[in-house]
Coordinates of C-alpha atoms and ligand atoms in Angstrom, one line a residue:
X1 CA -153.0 -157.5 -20.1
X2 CA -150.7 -155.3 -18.4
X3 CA -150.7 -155.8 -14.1
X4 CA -150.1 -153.6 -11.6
X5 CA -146.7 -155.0 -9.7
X6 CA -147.2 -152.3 -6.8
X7 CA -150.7 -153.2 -6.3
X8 CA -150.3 -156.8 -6.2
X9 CA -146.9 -156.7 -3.4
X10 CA -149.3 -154.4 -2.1
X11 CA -152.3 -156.9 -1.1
X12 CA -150.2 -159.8 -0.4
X13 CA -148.1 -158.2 2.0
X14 CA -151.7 -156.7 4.1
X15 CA -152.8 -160.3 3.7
X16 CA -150.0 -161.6 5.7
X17 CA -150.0 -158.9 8.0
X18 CA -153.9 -159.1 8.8
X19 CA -153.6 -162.9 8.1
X20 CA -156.9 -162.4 5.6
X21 CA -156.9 -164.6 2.5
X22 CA -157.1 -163.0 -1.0
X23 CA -158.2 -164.5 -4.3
X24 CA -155.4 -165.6 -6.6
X25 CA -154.2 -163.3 -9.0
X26 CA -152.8 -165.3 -11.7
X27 CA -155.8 -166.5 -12.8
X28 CA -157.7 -163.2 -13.9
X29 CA -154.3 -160.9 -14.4
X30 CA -151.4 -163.6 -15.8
X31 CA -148.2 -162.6 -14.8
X32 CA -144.5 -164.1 -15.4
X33 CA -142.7 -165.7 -13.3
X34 CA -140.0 -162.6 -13.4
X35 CA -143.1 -160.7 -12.7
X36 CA -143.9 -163.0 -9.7
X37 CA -140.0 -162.2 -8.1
X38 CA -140.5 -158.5 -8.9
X39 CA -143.9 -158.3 -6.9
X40 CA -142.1 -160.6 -4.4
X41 CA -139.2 -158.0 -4.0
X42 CA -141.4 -155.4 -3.7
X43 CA -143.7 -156.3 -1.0
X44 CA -140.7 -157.9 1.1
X45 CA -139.0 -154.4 0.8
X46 CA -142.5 -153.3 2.4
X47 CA -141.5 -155.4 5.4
X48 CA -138.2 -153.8 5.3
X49 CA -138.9 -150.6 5.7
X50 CA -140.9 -151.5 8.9
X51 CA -138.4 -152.3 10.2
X52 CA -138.0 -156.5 9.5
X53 CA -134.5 -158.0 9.1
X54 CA -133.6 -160.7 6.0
X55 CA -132.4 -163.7 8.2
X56 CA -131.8 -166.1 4.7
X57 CA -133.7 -168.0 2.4
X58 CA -136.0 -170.6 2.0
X59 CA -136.3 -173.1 -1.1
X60 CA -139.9 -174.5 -2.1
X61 CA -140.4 -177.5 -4.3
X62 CA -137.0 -179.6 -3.4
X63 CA -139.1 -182.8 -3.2
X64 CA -141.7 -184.3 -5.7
X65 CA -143.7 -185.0 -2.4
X66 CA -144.1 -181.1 -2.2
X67 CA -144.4 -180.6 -5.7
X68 CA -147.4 -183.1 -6.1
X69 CA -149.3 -181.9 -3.1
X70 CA -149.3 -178.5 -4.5
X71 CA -149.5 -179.4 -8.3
X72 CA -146.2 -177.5 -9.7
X73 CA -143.2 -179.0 -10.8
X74 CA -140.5 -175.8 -10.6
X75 CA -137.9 -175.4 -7.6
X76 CA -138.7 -171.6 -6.1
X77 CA -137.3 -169.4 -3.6
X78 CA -138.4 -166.8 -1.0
X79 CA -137.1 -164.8 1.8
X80 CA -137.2 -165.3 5.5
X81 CA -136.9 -162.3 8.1
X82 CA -136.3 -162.2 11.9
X83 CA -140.2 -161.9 12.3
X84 CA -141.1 -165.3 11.1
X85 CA -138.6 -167.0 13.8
X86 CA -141.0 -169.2 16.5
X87 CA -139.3 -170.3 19.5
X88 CA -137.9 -173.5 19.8
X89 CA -139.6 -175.8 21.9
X90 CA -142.3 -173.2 22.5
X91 CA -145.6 -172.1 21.5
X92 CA -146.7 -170.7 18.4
X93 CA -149.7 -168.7 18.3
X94 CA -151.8 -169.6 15.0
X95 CA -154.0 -166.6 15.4
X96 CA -151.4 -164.5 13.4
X97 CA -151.5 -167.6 10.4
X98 CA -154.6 -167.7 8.4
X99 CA -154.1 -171.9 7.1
X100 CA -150.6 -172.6 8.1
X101 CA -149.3 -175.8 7.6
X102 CA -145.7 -177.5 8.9
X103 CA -143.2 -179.1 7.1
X104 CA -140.2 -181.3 7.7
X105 CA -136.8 -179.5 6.7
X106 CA -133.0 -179.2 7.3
X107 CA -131.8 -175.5 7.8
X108 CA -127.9 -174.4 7.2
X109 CA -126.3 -171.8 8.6
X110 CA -123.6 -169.8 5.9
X111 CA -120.5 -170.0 7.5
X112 CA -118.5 -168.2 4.5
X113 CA -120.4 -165.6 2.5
X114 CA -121.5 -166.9 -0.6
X115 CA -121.4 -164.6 -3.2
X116 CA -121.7 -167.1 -6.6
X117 CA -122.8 -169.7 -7.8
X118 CA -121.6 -172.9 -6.0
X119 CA -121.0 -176.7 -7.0
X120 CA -122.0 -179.3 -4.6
X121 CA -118.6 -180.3 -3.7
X122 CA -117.9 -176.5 -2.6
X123 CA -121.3 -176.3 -0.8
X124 CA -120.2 -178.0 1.6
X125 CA -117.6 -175.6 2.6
X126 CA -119.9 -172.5 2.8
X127 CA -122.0 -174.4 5.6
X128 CA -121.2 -174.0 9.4
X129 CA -123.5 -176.3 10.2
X130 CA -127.1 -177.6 9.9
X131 CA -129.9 -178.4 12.1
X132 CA -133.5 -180.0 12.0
X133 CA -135.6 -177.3 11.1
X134 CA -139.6 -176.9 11.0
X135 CA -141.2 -174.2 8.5
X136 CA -144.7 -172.8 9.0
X137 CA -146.2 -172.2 5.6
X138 CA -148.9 -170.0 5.6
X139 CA -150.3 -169.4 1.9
X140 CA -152.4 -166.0 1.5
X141 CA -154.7 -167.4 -1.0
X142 CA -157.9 -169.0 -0.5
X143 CA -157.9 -172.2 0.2
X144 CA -154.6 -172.5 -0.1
X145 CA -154.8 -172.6 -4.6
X146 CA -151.8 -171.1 -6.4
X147 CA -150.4 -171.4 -10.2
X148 CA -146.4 -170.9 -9.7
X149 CA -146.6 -167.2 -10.3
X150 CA -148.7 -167.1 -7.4
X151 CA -147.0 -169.1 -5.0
X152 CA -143.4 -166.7 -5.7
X153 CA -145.3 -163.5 -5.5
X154 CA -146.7 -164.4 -2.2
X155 CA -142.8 -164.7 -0.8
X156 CA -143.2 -168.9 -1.3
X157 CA -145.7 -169.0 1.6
X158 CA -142.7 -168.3 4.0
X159 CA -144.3 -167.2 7.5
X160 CA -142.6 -168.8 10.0
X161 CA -139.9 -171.5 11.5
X162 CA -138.4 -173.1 13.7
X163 CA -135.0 -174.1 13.8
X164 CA -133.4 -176.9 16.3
X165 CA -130.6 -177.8 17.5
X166 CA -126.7 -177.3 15.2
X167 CA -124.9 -179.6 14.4
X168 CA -121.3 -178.9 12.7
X169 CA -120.7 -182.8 11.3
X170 CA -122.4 -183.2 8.2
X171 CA -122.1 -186.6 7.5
X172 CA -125.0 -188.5 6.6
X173 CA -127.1 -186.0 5.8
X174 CA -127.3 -187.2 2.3
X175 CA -129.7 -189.6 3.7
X176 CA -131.3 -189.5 6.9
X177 CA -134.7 -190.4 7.9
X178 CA -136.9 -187.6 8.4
X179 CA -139.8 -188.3 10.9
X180 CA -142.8 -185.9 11.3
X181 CA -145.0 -186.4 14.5
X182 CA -148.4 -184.9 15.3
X183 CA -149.0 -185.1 19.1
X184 CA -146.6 -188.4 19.1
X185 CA -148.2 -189.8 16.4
X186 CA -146.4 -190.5 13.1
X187 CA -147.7 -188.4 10.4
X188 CA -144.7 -188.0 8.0
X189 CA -142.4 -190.0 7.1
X190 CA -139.0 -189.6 4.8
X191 CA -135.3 -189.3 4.3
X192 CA -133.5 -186.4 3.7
X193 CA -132.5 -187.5 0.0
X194 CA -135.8 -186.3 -1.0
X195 CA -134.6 -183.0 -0.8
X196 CA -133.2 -182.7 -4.5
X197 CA -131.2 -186.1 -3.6
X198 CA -129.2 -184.3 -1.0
X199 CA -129.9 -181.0 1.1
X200 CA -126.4 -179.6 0.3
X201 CA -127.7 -179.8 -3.6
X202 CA -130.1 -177.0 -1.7
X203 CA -126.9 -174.8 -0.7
X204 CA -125.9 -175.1 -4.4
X205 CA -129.2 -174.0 -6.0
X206 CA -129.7 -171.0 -3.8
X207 CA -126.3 -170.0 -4.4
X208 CA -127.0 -170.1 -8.2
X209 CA -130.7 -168.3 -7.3
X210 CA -128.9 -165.5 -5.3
X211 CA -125.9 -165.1 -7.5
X212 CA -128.3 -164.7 -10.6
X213 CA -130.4 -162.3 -8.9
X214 CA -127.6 -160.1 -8.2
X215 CA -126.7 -160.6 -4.5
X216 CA -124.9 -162.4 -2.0
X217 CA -126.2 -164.1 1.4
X218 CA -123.4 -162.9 4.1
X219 CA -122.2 -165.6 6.6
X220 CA -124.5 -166.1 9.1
X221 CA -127.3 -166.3 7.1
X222 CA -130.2 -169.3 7.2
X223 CA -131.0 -171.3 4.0
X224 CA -134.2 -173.5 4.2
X225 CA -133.5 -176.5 2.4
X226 CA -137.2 -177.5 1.4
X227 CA -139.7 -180.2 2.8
X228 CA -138.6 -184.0 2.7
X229 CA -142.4 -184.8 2.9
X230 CA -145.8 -183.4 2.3
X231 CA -146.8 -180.3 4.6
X232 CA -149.6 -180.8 7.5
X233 CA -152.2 -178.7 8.8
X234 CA -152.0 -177.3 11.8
X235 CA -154.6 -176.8 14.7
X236 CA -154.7 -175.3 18.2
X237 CA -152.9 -177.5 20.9
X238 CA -151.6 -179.7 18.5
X239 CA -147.4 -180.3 19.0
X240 CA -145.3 -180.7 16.3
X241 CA -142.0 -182.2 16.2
X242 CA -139.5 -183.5 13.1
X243 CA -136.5 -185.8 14.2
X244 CA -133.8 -185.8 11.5
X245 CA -131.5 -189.2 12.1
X246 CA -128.6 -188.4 13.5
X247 CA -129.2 -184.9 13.3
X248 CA -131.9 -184.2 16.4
X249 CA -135.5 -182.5 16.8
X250 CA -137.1 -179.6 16.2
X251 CA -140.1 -179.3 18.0
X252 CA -142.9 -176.6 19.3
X253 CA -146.7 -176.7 20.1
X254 CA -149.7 -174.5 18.3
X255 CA -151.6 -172.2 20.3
Ligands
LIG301 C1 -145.1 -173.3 -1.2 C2 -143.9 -173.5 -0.4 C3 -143.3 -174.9 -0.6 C4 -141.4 -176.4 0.3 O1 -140.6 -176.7 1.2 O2 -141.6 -177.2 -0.7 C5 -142.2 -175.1 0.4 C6 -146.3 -174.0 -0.6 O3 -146.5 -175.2 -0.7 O4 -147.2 -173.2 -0.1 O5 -141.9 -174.4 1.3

């Protein structure tokens, strides 16, 4: 069955606009997972050309606590624009989100443009620094029920995050505990060596994702290394925070 690419970019990208759920695709019309980065290109260049700004990328399925919460099994990537930054330490209004959720993360900032693919050991030397990070996942399907194909088409369920503070030393980032409070209460808890056994393995992968693709993410650009735990739901007045050891916290409260 043949689908409809500009159709499909076309819904997805209302859906997060008018933050109304649609029914997964995949299910009725199957589609590859090329398909699925094609329909993902397409509806980001939607956002584009009114006027939003690529800021990096985020990585999904780093850590088998993600992968079994959600069912898949497959690392994937999506992009994240100047529109989905929420102010640190302030308040983020989950009217525009139709089910978002929060996860734990590390974010890097590129320091050297990376333009190929990238071995651990040289990772490190792309990164300017890193910081505790939150990301808002906001998944435009019902219920929140995706195959793989879905999930990519829909831009990973990137919508929004919040990054804290930088730090330049990397050391011990390999494994630091990763706590995830709901209103002070412990709700998550993990190290950062769930994130493929090391965030910086993160920097690698996306350089391989990026190179393969065909483009380049200039210095200065944010990579999203992937949740160290299972995501949480989010509700109105709730505050959210995610300490990294040794690395700070990220923090902000839902309106
Ligand atoms: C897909 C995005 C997963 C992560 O860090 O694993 C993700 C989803 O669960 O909706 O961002």
């Amino acid at each position: 069955m043949s689908i409809n690419i500009s159709t499909i970019a076309t819904a997805l990208d209302q859906a997060a606009r008018h933050a109304e759920p649609l029914a997964q695709f995949s299910t009725h019309s199957p589609f590859s997972l090329a398909q699925a980065y094609e329909i993902q290109r397409v509806s980001m260049q939607r956002r584009y050309a009114d006027g939003e700004r690529s800021i990096g990328i985020k990585l999904g399925f780093t850590s088998r606590a993600k992968m079994q919460q959600m069912g898949v099994d497959s690392l994937i990537w999506g992009w994240l624009t100047d529109a989905m930054l929420e102010e640190e330490g302030g308040e983020v209004a989950l009217s525009r989100y139709i089910h978002p959720r929060a996860e734990p993360e590390v974010c890097f900032l590129v320091g050297r443009t990376i333009d190929r693919p990238l071995t651990l050991l040289e990772a490190a030397e792309y990164i300017e620094a890193v910081a505790p990070a939150i990301e808002i996942i906001d998944s435009r399907y019902e219920a929140f029920k995706f195959s793989l194909e879905d999930v990519v088409a829909d831009n990973c369920s990137s919508s929004g995050l919040v990054v804290g503070p930088w730090s330049r030393n990397l050391s011990g980032l390999d494994n630091a505990g990763v706590l995830m409070r709901l209103d002070g209460q412990l709700a998550q808890v993990g190290s950062t060596a769930a994130i493929l056994g090391n965030p910086l393995r993160s920097v690698a992968e996306a350089s391989k994702l990026v190179s393969e693709a065909g483009l380049s993410l200039p210095a200065g650009s944010l990579i999203m290394a992937g949740a160290a735990t299972a995501a949480e739901a989010l509700r109105p007045g709730v505050h959210v925070s995610v300490e990294v050891a040794g690395f700070g916290e990220s923090a902000f409260t839902c309106r």
